[in-house]
Tab-separated table of C-alpha atoms in Angstrom:
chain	number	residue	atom	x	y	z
A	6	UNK	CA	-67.372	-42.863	-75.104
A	7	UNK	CA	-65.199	-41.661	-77.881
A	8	UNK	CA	-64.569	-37.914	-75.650
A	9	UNK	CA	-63.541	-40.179	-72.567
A	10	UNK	CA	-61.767	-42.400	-74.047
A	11	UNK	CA	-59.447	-39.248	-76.176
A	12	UNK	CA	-57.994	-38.527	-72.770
A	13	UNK	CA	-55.811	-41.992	-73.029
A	14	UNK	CA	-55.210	-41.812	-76.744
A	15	UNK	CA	-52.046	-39.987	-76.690
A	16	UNK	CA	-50.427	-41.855	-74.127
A	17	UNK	CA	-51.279	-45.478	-76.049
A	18	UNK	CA	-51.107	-44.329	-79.652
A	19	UNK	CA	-54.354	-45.176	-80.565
A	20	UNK	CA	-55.996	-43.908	-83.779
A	21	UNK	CA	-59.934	-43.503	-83.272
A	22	UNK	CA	-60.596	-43.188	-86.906
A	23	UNK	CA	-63.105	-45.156	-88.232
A	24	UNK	CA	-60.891	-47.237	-90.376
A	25	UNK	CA	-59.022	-48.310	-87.219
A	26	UNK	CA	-62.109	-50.793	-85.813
A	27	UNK	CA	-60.704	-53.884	-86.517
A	28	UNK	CA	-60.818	-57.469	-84.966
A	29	UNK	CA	-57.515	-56.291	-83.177
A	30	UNK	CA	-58.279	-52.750	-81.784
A	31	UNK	CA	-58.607	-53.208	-77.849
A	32	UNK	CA	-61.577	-51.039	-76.078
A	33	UNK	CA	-60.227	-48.188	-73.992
A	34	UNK	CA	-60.918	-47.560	-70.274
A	35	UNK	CA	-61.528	-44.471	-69.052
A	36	UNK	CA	-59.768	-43.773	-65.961
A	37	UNK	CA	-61.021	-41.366	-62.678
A	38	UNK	CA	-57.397	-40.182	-61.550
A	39	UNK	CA	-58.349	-37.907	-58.589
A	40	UNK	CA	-61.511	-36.174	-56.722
A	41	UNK	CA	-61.043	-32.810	-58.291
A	42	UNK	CA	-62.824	-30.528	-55.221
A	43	UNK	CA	-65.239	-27.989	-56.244
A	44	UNK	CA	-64.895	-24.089	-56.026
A	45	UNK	CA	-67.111	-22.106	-54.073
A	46	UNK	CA	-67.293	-18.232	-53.099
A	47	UNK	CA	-68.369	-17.582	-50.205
A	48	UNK	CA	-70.404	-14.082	-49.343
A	49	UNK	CA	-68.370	-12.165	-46.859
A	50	UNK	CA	-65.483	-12.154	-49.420
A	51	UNK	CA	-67.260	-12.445	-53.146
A	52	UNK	CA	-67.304	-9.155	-53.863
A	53	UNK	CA	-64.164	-5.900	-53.485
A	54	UNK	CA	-64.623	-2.638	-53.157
A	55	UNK	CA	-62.086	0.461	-52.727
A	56	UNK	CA	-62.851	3.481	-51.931
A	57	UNK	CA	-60.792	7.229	-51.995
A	58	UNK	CA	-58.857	7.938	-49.137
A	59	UNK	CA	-61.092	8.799	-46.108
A	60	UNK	CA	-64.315	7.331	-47.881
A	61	UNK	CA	-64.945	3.881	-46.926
A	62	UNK	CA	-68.290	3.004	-47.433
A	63	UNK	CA	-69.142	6.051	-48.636
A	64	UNK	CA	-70.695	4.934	-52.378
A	65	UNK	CA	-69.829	8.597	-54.069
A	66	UNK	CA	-66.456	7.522	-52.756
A	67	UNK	CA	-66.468	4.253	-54.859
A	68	UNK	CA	-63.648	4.006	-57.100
A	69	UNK	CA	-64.414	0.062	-58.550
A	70	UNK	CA	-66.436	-2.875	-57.098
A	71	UNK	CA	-65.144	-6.421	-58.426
A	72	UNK	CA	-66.528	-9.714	-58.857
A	73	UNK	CA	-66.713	-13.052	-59.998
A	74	UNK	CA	-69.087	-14.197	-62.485
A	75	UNK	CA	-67.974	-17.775	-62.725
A	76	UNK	CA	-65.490	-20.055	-62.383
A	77	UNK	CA	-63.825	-23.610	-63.309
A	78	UNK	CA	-61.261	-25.646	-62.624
A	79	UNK	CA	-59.399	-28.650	-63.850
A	80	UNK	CA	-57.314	-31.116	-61.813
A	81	UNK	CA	-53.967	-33.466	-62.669
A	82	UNK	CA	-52.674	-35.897	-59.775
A	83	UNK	CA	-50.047	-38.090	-59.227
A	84	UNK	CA	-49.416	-40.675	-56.358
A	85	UNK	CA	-48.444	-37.823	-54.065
A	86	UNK	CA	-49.850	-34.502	-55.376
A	87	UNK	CA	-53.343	-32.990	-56.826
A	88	UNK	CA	-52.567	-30.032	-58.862
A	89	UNK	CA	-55.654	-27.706	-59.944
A	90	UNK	CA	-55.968	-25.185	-62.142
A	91	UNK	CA	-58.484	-22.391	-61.402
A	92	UNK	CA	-59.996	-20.485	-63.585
A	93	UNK	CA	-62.673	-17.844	-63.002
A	94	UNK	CA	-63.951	-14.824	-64.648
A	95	UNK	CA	-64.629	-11.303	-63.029
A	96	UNK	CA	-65.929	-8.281	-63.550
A	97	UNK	CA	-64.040	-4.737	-62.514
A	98	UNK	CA	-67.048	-1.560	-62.309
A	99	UNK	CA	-65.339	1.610	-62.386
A	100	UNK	CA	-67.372	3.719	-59.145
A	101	UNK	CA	-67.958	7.647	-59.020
A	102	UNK	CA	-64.923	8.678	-57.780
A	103	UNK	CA	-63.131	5.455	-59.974
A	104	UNK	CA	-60.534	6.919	-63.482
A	105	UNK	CA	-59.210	4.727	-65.833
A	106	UNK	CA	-56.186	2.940	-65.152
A	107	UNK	CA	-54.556	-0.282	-64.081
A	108	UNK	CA	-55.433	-1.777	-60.351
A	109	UNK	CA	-54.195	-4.505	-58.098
A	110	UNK	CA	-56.926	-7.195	-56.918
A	111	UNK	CA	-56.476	-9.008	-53.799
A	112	UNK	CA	-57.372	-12.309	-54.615
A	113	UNK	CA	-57.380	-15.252	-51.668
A	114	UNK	CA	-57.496	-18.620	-53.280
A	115	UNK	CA	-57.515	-21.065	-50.299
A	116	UNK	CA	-58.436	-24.995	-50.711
A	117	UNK	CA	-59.820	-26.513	-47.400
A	118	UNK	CA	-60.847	-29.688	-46.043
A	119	UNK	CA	-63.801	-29.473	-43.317
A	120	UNK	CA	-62.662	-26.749	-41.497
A	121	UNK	CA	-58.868	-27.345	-41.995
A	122	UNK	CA	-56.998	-24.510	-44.608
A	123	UNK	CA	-54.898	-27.031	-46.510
A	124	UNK	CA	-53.470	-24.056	-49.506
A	125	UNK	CA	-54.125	-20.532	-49.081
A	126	UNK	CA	-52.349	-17.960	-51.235
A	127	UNK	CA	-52.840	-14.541	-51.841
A	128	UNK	CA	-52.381	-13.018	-55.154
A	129	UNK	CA	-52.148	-9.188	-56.474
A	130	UNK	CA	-53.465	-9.769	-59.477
A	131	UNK	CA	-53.036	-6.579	-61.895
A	132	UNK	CA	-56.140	-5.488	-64.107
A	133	UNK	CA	-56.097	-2.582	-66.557
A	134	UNK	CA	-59.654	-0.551	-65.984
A	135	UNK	CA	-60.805	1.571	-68.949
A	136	UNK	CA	-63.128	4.122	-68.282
A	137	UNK	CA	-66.666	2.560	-67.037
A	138	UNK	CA	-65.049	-1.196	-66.095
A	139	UNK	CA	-64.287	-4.241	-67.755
A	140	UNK	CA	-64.443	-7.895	-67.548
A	141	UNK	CA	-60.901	-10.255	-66.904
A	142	UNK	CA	-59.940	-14.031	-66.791
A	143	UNK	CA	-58.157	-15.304	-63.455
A	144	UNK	CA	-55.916	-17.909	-64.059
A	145	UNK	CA	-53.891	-19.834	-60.951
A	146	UNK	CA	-52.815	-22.848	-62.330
A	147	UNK	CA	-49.870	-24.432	-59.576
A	148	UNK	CA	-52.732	-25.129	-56.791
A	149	UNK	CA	-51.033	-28.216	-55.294
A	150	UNK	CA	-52.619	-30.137	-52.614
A	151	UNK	CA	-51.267	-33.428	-50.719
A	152	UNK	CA	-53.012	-36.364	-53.247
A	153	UNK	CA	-53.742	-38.777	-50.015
A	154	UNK	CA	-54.803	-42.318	-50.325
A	155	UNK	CA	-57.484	-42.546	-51.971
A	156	UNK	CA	-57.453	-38.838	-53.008
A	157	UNK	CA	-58.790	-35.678	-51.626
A	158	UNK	CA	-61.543	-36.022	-49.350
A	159	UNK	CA	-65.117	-35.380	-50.746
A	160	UNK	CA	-65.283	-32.415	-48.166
A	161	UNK	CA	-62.589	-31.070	-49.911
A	162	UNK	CA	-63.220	-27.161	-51.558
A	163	UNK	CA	-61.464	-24.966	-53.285
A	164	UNK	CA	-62.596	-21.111	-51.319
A	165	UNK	CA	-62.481	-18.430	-54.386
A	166	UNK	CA	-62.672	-14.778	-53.156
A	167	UNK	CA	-61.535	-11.023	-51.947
A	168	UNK	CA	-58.786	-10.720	-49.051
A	169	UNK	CA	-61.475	-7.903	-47.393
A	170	UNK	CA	-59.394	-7.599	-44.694
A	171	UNK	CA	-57.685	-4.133	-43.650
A	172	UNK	CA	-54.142	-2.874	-45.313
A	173	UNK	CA	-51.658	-3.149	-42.094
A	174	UNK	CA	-50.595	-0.092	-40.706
A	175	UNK	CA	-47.192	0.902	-41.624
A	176	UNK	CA	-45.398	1.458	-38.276
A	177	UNK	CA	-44.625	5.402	-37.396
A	178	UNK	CA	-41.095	6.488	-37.552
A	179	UNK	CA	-39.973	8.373	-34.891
């Protein structure tokens, strides 16, 4: 009781010393603020890979293969908004063909409800590689979602993963 109840001690000046039971201390109520939806990975985009030029799916081609080992998240709300803060941790393998060096990750963070994309952002998030790979911390912490009545639905998800999709084709100048 005492580690649900710290989250309202600041804002009602309590002191949860033992010297402060006394006939006039008033029990504190924990309060559920918000759903706070789950995060999930799904296969087709859990795991990266890049490859040299002209080697796609070629594995003596591999430079690095990235993924996420875990993640976490934490969630704030207000009457209008749900703000989450993500938190995972990856891994970056350098491949054959891979060098030491700093690279660019395509993370998709995307929060959806049923079937409906409520948040989706891209992020190039920058990761310095030493020779043989290394582990990093993802950190997104401005997810905001609309905080409806009664809060985010339970089929609410937060979608952690790898924008796998194809670099566009610059256009040819002529």
């Amino acid at each position: 009781m005492a580690g649900l109840s710290s989250c309202n001690s600041a804002s009602q000046g309590l002191d949860l010393s033992s010297n402060a039971a006394s006939a006039n201390a008033q029990p504190v109520q924990a309060v559920v603020q918000a759903y706070c939806p789950q995060v999930v990975m799904r296969d087709q985009n859990a795991v990266y890979r890049s490859y040299a030029k002209g080697g796609q799916d070629n594995p003596d081609k591999l430079l690095y293969q990235v993924s996420f080992n875990d993640s976490t998240r934490q969630c704030t709300a207000n009457e209008t908004t749900i703000t989450i803060n993500l938190i995972a941790q990856g891994r970056v393998v350098q491949g054959p063909a891979g060098t030491p060096g700093s690279v660019s990750l395509p993370i998709l963070v995307e929060v959806v409800d049923g079937d409906n994309i409520i948040y989706s952002q891209k992020v190039a998030y920058p990761v310095d590689v030493p020779v043989g790979g290394t582990q990093f911390i993802f950190s997104k912490a401005d997810v905001q979602i609309p905080n409806n009545p009664g809060g985010a639905s339970r089929f609410t998800r937060v979608r952690l993963g790898f924008d796998n999709a194809p670099a566009a084709k610059k256009p040819r100048r002529s």
